[in-house]
mmCIF file of C-alpha atoms in Angstrom:
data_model
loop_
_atom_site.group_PDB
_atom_site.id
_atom_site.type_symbol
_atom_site.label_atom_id
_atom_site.label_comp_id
_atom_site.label_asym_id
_atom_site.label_seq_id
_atom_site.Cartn_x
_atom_site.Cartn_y
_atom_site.Cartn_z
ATOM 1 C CA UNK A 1028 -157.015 -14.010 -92.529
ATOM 2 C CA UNK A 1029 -155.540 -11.769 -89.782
ATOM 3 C CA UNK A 1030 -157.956 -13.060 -87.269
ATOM 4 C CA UNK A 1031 -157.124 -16.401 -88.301
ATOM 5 C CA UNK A 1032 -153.278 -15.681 -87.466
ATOM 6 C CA UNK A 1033 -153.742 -14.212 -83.927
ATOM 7 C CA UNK A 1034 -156.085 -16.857 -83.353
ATOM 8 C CA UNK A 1035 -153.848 -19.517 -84.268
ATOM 9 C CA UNK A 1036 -150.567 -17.660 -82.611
ATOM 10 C CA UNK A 1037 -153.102 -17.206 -79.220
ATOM 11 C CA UNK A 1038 -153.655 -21.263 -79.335
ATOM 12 C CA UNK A 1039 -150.127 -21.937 -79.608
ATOM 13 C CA UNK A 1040 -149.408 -19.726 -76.951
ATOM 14 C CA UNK A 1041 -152.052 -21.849 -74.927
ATOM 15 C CA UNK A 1042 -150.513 -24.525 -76.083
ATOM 16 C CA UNK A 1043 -146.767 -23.870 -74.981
ATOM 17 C CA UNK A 1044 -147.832 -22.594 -71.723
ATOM 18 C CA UNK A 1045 -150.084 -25.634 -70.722
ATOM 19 C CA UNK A 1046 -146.946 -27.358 -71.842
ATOM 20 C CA UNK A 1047 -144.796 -25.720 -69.877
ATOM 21 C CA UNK A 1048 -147.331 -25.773 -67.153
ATOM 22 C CA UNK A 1049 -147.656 -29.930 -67.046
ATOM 23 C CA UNK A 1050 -143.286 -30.418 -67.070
ATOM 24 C CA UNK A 1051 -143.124 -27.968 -64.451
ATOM 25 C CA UNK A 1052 -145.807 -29.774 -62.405
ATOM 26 C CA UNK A 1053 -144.144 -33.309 -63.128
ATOM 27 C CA UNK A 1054 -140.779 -31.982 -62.053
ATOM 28 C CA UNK A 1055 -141.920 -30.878 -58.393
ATOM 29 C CA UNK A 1056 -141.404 -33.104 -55.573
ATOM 30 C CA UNK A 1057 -143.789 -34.336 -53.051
ATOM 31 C CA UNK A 1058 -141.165 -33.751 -50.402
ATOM 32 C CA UNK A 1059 -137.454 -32.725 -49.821
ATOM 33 C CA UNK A 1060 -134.461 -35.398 -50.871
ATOM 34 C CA UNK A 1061 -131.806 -35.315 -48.027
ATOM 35 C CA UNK A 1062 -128.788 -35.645 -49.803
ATOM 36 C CA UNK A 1063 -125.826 -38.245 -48.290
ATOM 37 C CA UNK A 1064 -123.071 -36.937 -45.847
ATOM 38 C CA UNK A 1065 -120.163 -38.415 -44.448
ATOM 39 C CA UNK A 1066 -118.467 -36.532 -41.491
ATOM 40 C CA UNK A 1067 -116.194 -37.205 -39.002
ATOM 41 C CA UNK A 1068 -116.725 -34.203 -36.211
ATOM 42 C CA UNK A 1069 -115.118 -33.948 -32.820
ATOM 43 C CA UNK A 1070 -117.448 -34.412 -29.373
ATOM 44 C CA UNK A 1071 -115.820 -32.818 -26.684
ATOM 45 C CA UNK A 1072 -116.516 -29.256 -27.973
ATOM 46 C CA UNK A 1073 -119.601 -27.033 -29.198
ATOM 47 C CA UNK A 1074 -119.522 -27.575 -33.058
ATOM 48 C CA UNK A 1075 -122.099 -27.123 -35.741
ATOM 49 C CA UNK A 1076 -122.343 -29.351 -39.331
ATOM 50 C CA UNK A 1077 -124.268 -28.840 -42.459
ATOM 51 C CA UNK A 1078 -126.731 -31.054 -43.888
ATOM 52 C CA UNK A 1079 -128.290 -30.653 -47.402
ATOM 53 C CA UNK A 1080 -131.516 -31.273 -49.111
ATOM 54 C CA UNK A 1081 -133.198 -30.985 -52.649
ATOM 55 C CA UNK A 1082 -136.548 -28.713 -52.370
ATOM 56 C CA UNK A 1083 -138.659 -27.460 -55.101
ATOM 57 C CA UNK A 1084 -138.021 -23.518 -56.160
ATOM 58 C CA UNK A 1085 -141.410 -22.256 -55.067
ATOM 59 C CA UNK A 1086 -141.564 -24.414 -51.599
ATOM 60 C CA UNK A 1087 -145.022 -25.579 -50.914
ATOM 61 C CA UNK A 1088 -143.564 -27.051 -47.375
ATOM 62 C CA UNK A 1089 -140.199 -27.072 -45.526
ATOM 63 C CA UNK A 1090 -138.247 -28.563 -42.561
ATOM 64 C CA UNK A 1091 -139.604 -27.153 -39.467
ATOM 65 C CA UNK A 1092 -137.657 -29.431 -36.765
ATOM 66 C CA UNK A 1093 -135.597 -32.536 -36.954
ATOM 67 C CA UNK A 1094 -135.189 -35.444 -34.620
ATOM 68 C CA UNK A 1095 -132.147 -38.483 -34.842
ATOM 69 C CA UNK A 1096 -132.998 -41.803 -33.803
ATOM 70 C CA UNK A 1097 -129.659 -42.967 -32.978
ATOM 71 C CA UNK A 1098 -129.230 -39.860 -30.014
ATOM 72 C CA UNK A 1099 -132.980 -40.963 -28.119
ATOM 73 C CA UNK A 1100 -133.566 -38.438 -25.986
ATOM 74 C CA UNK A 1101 -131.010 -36.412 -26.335
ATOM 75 C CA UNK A 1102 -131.850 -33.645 -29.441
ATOM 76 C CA UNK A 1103 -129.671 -31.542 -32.219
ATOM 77 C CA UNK A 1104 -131.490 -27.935 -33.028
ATOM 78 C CA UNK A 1105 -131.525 -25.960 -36.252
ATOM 79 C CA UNK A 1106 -129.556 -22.914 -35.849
ATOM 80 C CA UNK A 1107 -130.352 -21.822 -39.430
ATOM 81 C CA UNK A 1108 -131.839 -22.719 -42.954
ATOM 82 C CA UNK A 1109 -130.430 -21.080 -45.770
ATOM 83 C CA UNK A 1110 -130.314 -22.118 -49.791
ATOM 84 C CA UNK A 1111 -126.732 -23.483 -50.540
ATOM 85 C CA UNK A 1112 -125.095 -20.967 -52.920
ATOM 86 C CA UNK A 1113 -122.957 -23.021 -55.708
ATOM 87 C CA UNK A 1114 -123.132 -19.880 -58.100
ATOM 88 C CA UNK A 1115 -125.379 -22.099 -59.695
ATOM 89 C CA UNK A 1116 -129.488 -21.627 -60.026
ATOM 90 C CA UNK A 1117 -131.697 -24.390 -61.334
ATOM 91 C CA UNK A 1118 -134.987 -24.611 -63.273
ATOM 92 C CA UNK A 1119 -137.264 -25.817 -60.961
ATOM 93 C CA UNK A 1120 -135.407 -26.679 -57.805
ATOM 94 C CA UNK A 1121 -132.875 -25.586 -55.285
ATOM 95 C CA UNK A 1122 -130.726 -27.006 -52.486
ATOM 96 C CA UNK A 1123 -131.503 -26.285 -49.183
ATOM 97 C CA UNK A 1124 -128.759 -26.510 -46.432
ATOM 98 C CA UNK A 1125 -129.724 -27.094 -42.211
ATOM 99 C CA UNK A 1126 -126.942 -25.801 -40.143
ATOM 100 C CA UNK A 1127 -127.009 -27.788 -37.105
ATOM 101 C CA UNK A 1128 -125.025 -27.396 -33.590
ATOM 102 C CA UNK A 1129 -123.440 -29.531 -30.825
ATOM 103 C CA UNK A 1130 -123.623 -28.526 -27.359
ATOM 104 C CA UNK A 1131 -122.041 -29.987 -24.289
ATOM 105 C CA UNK A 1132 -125.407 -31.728 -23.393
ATOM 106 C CA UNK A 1133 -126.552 -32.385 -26.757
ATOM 107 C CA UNK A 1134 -124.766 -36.043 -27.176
ATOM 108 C CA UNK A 1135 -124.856 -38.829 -25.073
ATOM 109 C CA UNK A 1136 -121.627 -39.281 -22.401
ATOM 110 C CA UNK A 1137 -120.020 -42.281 -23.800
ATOM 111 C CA UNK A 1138 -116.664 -43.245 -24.844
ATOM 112 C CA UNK A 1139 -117.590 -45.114 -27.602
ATOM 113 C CA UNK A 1140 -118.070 -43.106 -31.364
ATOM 114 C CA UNK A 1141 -121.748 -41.867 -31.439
ATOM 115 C CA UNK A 1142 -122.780 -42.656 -35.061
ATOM 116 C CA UNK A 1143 -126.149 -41.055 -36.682
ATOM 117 C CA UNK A 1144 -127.180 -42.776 -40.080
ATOM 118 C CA UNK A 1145 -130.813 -41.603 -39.865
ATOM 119 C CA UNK A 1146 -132.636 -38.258 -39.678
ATOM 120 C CA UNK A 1147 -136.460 -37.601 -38.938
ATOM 121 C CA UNK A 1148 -137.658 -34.522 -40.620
ATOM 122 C CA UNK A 1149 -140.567 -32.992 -39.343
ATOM 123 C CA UNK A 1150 -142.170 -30.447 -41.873
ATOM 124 C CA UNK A 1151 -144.396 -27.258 -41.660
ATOM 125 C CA UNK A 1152 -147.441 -28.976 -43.052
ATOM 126 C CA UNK A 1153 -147.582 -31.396 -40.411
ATOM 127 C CA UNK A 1154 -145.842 -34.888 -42.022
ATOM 128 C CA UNK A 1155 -142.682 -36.211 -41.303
ATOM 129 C CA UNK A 1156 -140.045 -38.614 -42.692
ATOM 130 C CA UNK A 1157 -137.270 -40.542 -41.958
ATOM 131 C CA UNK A 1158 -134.269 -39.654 -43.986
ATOM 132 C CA UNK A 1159 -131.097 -41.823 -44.294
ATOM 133 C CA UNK A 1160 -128.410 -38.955 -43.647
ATOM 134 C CA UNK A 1161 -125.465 -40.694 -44.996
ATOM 135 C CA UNK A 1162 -122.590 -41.209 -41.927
ATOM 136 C CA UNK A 1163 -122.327 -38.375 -38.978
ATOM 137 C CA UNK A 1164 -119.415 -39.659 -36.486
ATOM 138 C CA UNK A 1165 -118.943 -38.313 -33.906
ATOM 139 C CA UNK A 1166 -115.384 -39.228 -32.192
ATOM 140 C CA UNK A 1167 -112.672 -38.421 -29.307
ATOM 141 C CA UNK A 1168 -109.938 -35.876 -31.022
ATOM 142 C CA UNK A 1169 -106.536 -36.805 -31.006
ATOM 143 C CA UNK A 1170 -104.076 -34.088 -30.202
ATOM 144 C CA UNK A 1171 -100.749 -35.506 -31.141
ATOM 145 C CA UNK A 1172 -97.359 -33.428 -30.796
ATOM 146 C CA UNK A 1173 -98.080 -31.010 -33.519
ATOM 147 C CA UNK A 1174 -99.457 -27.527 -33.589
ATOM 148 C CA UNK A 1175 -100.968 -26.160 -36.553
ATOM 149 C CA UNK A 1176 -99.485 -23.289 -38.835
ATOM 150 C CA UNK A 1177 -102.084 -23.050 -41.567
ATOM 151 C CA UNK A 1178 -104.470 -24.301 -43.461
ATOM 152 C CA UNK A 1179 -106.513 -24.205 -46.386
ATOM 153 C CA UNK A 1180 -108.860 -25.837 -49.099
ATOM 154 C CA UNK A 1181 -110.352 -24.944 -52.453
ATOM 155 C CA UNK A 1182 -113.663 -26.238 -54.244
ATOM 156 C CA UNK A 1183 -111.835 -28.406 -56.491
ATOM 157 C CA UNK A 1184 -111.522 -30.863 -53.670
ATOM 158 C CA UNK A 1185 -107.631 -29.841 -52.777
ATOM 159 C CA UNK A 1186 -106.488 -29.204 -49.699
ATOM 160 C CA UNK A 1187 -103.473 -28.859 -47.087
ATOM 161 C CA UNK A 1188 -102.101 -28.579 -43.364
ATOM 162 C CA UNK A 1189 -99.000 -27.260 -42.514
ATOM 163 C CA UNK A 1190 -97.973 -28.313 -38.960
ATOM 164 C CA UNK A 1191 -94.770 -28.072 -36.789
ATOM 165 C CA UNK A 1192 -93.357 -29.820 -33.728
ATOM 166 C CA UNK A 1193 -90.441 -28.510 -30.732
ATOM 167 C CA UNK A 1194 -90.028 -32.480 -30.252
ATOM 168 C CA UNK A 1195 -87.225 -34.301 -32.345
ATOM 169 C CA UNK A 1196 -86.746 -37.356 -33.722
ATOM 170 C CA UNK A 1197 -90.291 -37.754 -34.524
ATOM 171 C CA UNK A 1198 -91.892 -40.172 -37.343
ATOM 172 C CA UNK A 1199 -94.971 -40.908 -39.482
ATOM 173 C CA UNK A 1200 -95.584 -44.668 -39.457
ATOM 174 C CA UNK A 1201 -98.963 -44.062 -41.616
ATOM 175 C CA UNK A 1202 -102.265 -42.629 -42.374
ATOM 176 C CA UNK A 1203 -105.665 -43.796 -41.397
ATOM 177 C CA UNK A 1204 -108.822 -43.049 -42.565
ATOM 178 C CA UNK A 1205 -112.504 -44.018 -42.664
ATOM 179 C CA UNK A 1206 -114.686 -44.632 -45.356
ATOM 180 C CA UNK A 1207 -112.167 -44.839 -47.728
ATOM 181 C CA UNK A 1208 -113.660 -47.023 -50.371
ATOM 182 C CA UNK A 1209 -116.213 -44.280 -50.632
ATOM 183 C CA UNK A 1210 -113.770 -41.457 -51.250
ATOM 184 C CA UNK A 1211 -113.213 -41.988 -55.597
ATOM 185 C CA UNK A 1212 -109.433 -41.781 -56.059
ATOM 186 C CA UNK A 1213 -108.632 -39.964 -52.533
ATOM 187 C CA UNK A 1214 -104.732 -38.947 -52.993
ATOM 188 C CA UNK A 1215 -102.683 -38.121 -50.052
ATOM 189 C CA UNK A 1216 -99.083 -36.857 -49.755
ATOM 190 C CA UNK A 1217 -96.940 -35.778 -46.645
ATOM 191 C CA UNK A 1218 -93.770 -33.376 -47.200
ATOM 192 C CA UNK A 1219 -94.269 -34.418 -50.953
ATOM 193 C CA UNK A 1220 -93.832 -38.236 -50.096
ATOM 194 C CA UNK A 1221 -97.180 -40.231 -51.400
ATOM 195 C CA UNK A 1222 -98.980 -42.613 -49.499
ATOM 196 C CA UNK A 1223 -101.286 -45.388 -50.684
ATOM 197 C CA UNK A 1224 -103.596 -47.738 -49.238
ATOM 198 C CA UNK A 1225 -102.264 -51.293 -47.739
ATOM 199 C CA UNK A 1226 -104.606 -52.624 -45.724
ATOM 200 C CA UNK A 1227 -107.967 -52.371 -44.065
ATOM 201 C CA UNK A 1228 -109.526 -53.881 -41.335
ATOM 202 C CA UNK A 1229 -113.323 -52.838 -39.625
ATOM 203 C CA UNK A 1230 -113.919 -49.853 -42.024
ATOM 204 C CA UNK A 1231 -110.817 -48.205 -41.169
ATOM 205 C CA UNK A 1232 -108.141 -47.773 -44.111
ATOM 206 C CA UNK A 1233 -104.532 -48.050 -43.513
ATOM 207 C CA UNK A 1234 -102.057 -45.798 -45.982
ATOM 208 C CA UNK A 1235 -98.401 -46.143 -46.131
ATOM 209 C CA UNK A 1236 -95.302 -44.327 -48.155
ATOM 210 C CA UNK A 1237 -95.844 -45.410 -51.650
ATOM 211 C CA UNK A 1238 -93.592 -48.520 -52.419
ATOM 212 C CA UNK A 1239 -91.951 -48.370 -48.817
ATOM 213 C CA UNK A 1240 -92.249 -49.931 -45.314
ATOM 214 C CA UNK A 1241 -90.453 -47.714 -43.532
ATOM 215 C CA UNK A 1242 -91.362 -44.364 -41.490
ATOM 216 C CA UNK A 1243 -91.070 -41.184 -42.296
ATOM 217 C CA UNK A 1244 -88.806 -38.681 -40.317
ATOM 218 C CA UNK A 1245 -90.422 -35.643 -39.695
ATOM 219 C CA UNK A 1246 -90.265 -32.446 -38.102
ATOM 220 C CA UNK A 1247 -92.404 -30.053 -40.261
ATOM 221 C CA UNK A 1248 -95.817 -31.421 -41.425
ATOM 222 C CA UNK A 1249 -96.923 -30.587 -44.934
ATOM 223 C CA UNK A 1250 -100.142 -32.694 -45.840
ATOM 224 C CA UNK A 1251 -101.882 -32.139 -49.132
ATOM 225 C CA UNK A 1252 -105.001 -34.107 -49.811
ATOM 226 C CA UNK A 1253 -106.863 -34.180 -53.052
ATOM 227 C CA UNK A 1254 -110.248 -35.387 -53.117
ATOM 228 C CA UNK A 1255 -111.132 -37.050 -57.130
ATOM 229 C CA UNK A 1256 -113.607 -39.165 -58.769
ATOM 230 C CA UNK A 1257 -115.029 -40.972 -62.127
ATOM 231 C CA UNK A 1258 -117.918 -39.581 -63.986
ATOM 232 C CA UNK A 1259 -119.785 -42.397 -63.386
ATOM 233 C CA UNK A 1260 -118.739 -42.832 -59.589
ATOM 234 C CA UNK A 1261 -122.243 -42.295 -57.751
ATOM 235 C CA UNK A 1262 -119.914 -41.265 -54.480
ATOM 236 C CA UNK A 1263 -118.907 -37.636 -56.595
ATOM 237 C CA UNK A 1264 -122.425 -36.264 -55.454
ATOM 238 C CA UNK A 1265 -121.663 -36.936 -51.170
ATOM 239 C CA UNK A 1266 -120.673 -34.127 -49.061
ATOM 240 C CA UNK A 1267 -117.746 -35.046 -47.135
ATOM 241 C CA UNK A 1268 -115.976 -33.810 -43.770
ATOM 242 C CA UNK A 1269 -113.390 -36.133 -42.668
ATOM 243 C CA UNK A 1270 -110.595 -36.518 -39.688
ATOM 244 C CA UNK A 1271 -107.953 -38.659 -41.057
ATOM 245 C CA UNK A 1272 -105.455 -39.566 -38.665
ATOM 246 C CA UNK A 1273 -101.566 -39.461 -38.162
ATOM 247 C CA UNK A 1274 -100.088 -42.286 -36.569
ATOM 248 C CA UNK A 1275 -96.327 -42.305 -35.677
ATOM 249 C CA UNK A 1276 -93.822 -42.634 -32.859
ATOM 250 C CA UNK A 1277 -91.328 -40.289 -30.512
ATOM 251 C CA UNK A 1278 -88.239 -40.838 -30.215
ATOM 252 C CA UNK A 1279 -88.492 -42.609 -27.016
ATOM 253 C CA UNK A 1280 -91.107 -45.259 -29.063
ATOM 254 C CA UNK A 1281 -94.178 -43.732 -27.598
ATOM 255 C CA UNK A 1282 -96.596 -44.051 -30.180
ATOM 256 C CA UNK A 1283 -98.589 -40.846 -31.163
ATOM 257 C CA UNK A 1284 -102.179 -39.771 -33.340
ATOM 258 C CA UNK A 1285 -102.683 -36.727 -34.757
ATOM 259 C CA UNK A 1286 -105.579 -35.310 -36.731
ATOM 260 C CA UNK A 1287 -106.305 -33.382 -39.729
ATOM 261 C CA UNK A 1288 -109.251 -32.324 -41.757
ATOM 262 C CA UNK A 1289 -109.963 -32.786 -45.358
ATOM 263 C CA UNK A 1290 -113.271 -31.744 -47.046
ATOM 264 C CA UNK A 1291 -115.534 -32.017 -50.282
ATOM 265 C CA UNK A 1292 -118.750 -30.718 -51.823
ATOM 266 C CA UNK A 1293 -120.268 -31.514 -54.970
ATOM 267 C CA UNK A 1294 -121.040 -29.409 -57.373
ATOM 268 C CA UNK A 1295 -124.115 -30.114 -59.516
ATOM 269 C CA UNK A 1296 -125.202 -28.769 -63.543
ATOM 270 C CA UNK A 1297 -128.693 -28.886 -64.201
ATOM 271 C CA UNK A 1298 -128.754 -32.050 -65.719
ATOM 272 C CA UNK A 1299 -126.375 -33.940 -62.710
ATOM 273 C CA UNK A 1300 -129.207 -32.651 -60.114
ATOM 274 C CA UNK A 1301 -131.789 -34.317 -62.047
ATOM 275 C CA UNK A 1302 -130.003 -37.583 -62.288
ATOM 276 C CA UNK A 1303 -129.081 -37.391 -58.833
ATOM 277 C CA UNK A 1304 -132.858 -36.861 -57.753
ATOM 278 C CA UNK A 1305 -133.758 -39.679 -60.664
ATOM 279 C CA UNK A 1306 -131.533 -42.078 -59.014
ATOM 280 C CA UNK A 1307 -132.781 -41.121 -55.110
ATOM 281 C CA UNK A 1308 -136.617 -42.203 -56.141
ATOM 282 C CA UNK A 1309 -135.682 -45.126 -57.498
ATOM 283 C CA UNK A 1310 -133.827 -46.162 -54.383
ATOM 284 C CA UNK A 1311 -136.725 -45.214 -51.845
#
């Protein structure tokens, strides 16, 4: 009778392993998902951006080198390749972050945005694949008559900038900003004073003081941003990096732009991860 039991708790054992064994084996992907990003970075300067991808735990291949289309011969390195730390550790996979950097001769010399949408990964065991990346733009900076006092964000999706100005008689006609229709229920307020959207025209958002045509006086800049989204909005799982801009006018009616930066990342559960990476093979 005792043999019977160990041989029947041994089989079960079998059993739950092999089990185990065959979900584990479904679960792991024949190659990395690049995740969706939508950034807004500055080309006149050296900068470096982050770009993330799903990988399984125990890595059977990686990203060696990556190549954009959109830049021809003109190429972005990999400065690093670390996992991306959320505090969080899943069951069978992990995400993978490639920190990138810009370099004087590393875009092309045009005045015109540069705009990467595509991202060819070449991997350590020899294949490669064409990722769409989301939206990297890159764009001219505009330095209006502000300087910067502080800053700060938090991984709720909140943020501010706290600017000041020697110049009087200065105001804040609006706010615009790209991609909106992407960004959930984006909030924005300056010096406590909301804005909303009114108008848009060629992918670029327009947002004025709530309820008012008029502008807004200003010396001191306070901008709070709050990034926010539904539980069924697909757009909740994008990394973001944006440079909304400040438009308004001296006091002698020159008009002036000003940027700021607002930022989000996602956070995923076990369960969101596996949706997400549910809902990226059914769309390749």
């Amino acid at each position: 009778m005792l043999k019977k039991f160990i041989f029947t708790g041994v089989l079960l054992a079998i059993v739950s392993w092999a089990g185990n064994m065959y979900y584990y084996n479904s679960q792991q992907l024949e190659r990395p998902i690049m995740m969706k990003h939508y950034y807004e970075l500055p080309k006149e300067h050296i900068d470096f951006f982050r770009l993330h991808y799903i990988t399984n735990k125990v890595e059977q291949m990686d990203i060696a080198w990556v190549e954009f289309p959109e830049l021809g011969e003109h190429h972005l390195a990999i400065s690093s390749d670390q996992s991306h730390d959320q505090g969080n550790y899943y069951q069978s996979h992990k995400i993978k972050t490639l920190h990138l950097t810009t370099y004087h001769d590393s875009l092309p010399k045009q005045k015109e945005d540069i705009i990467l949408t595509k991202m060819t990964a070449h991997f350590t065991n020899g294949d490669s694949h064409t990722y769409e990346i989301g939206e990297i733009v890159f764009k001219e900076s505009n330095r209006g008559p502000f300087q910067f006092r502080g800053s700060g964000g938090s991984s709720d999706g909140t943020g501010y900038d706290n600017m000041s100005s020697s110049e009087m008689g200065l105001e804040v006609t609006d706010v615009t900003i790209r991609g909106h229709e992407r960004l959930g229920n984006f909030s924005l307020t300056i010096n406590k004073q909301e804005f909303e959207p009114k108008s848009k025209e060629n992918g670029i958002t327009t947002m004025k003081l709530q309820g008012k045509e008029e502008a807004l006086p200003i010396r001191f800049l306070n901008v709070k941003h709050a990034f926010s989204f539904e539980s069924d909005d697909p757009n909740r799982f994008h990394f973001y990096s944006i440079i909304p801009i400040i438009n308004g006018l001296k006091e002698n009616g020159e008009p002036f732009k000003q940027d700021f930066h607002a930022n989000y990342e996602p956070y995923f559960s076990e369960k969101e991860l596996k949706q997400y990476m549910k809902a990226a093979k059914e769309n390749n």
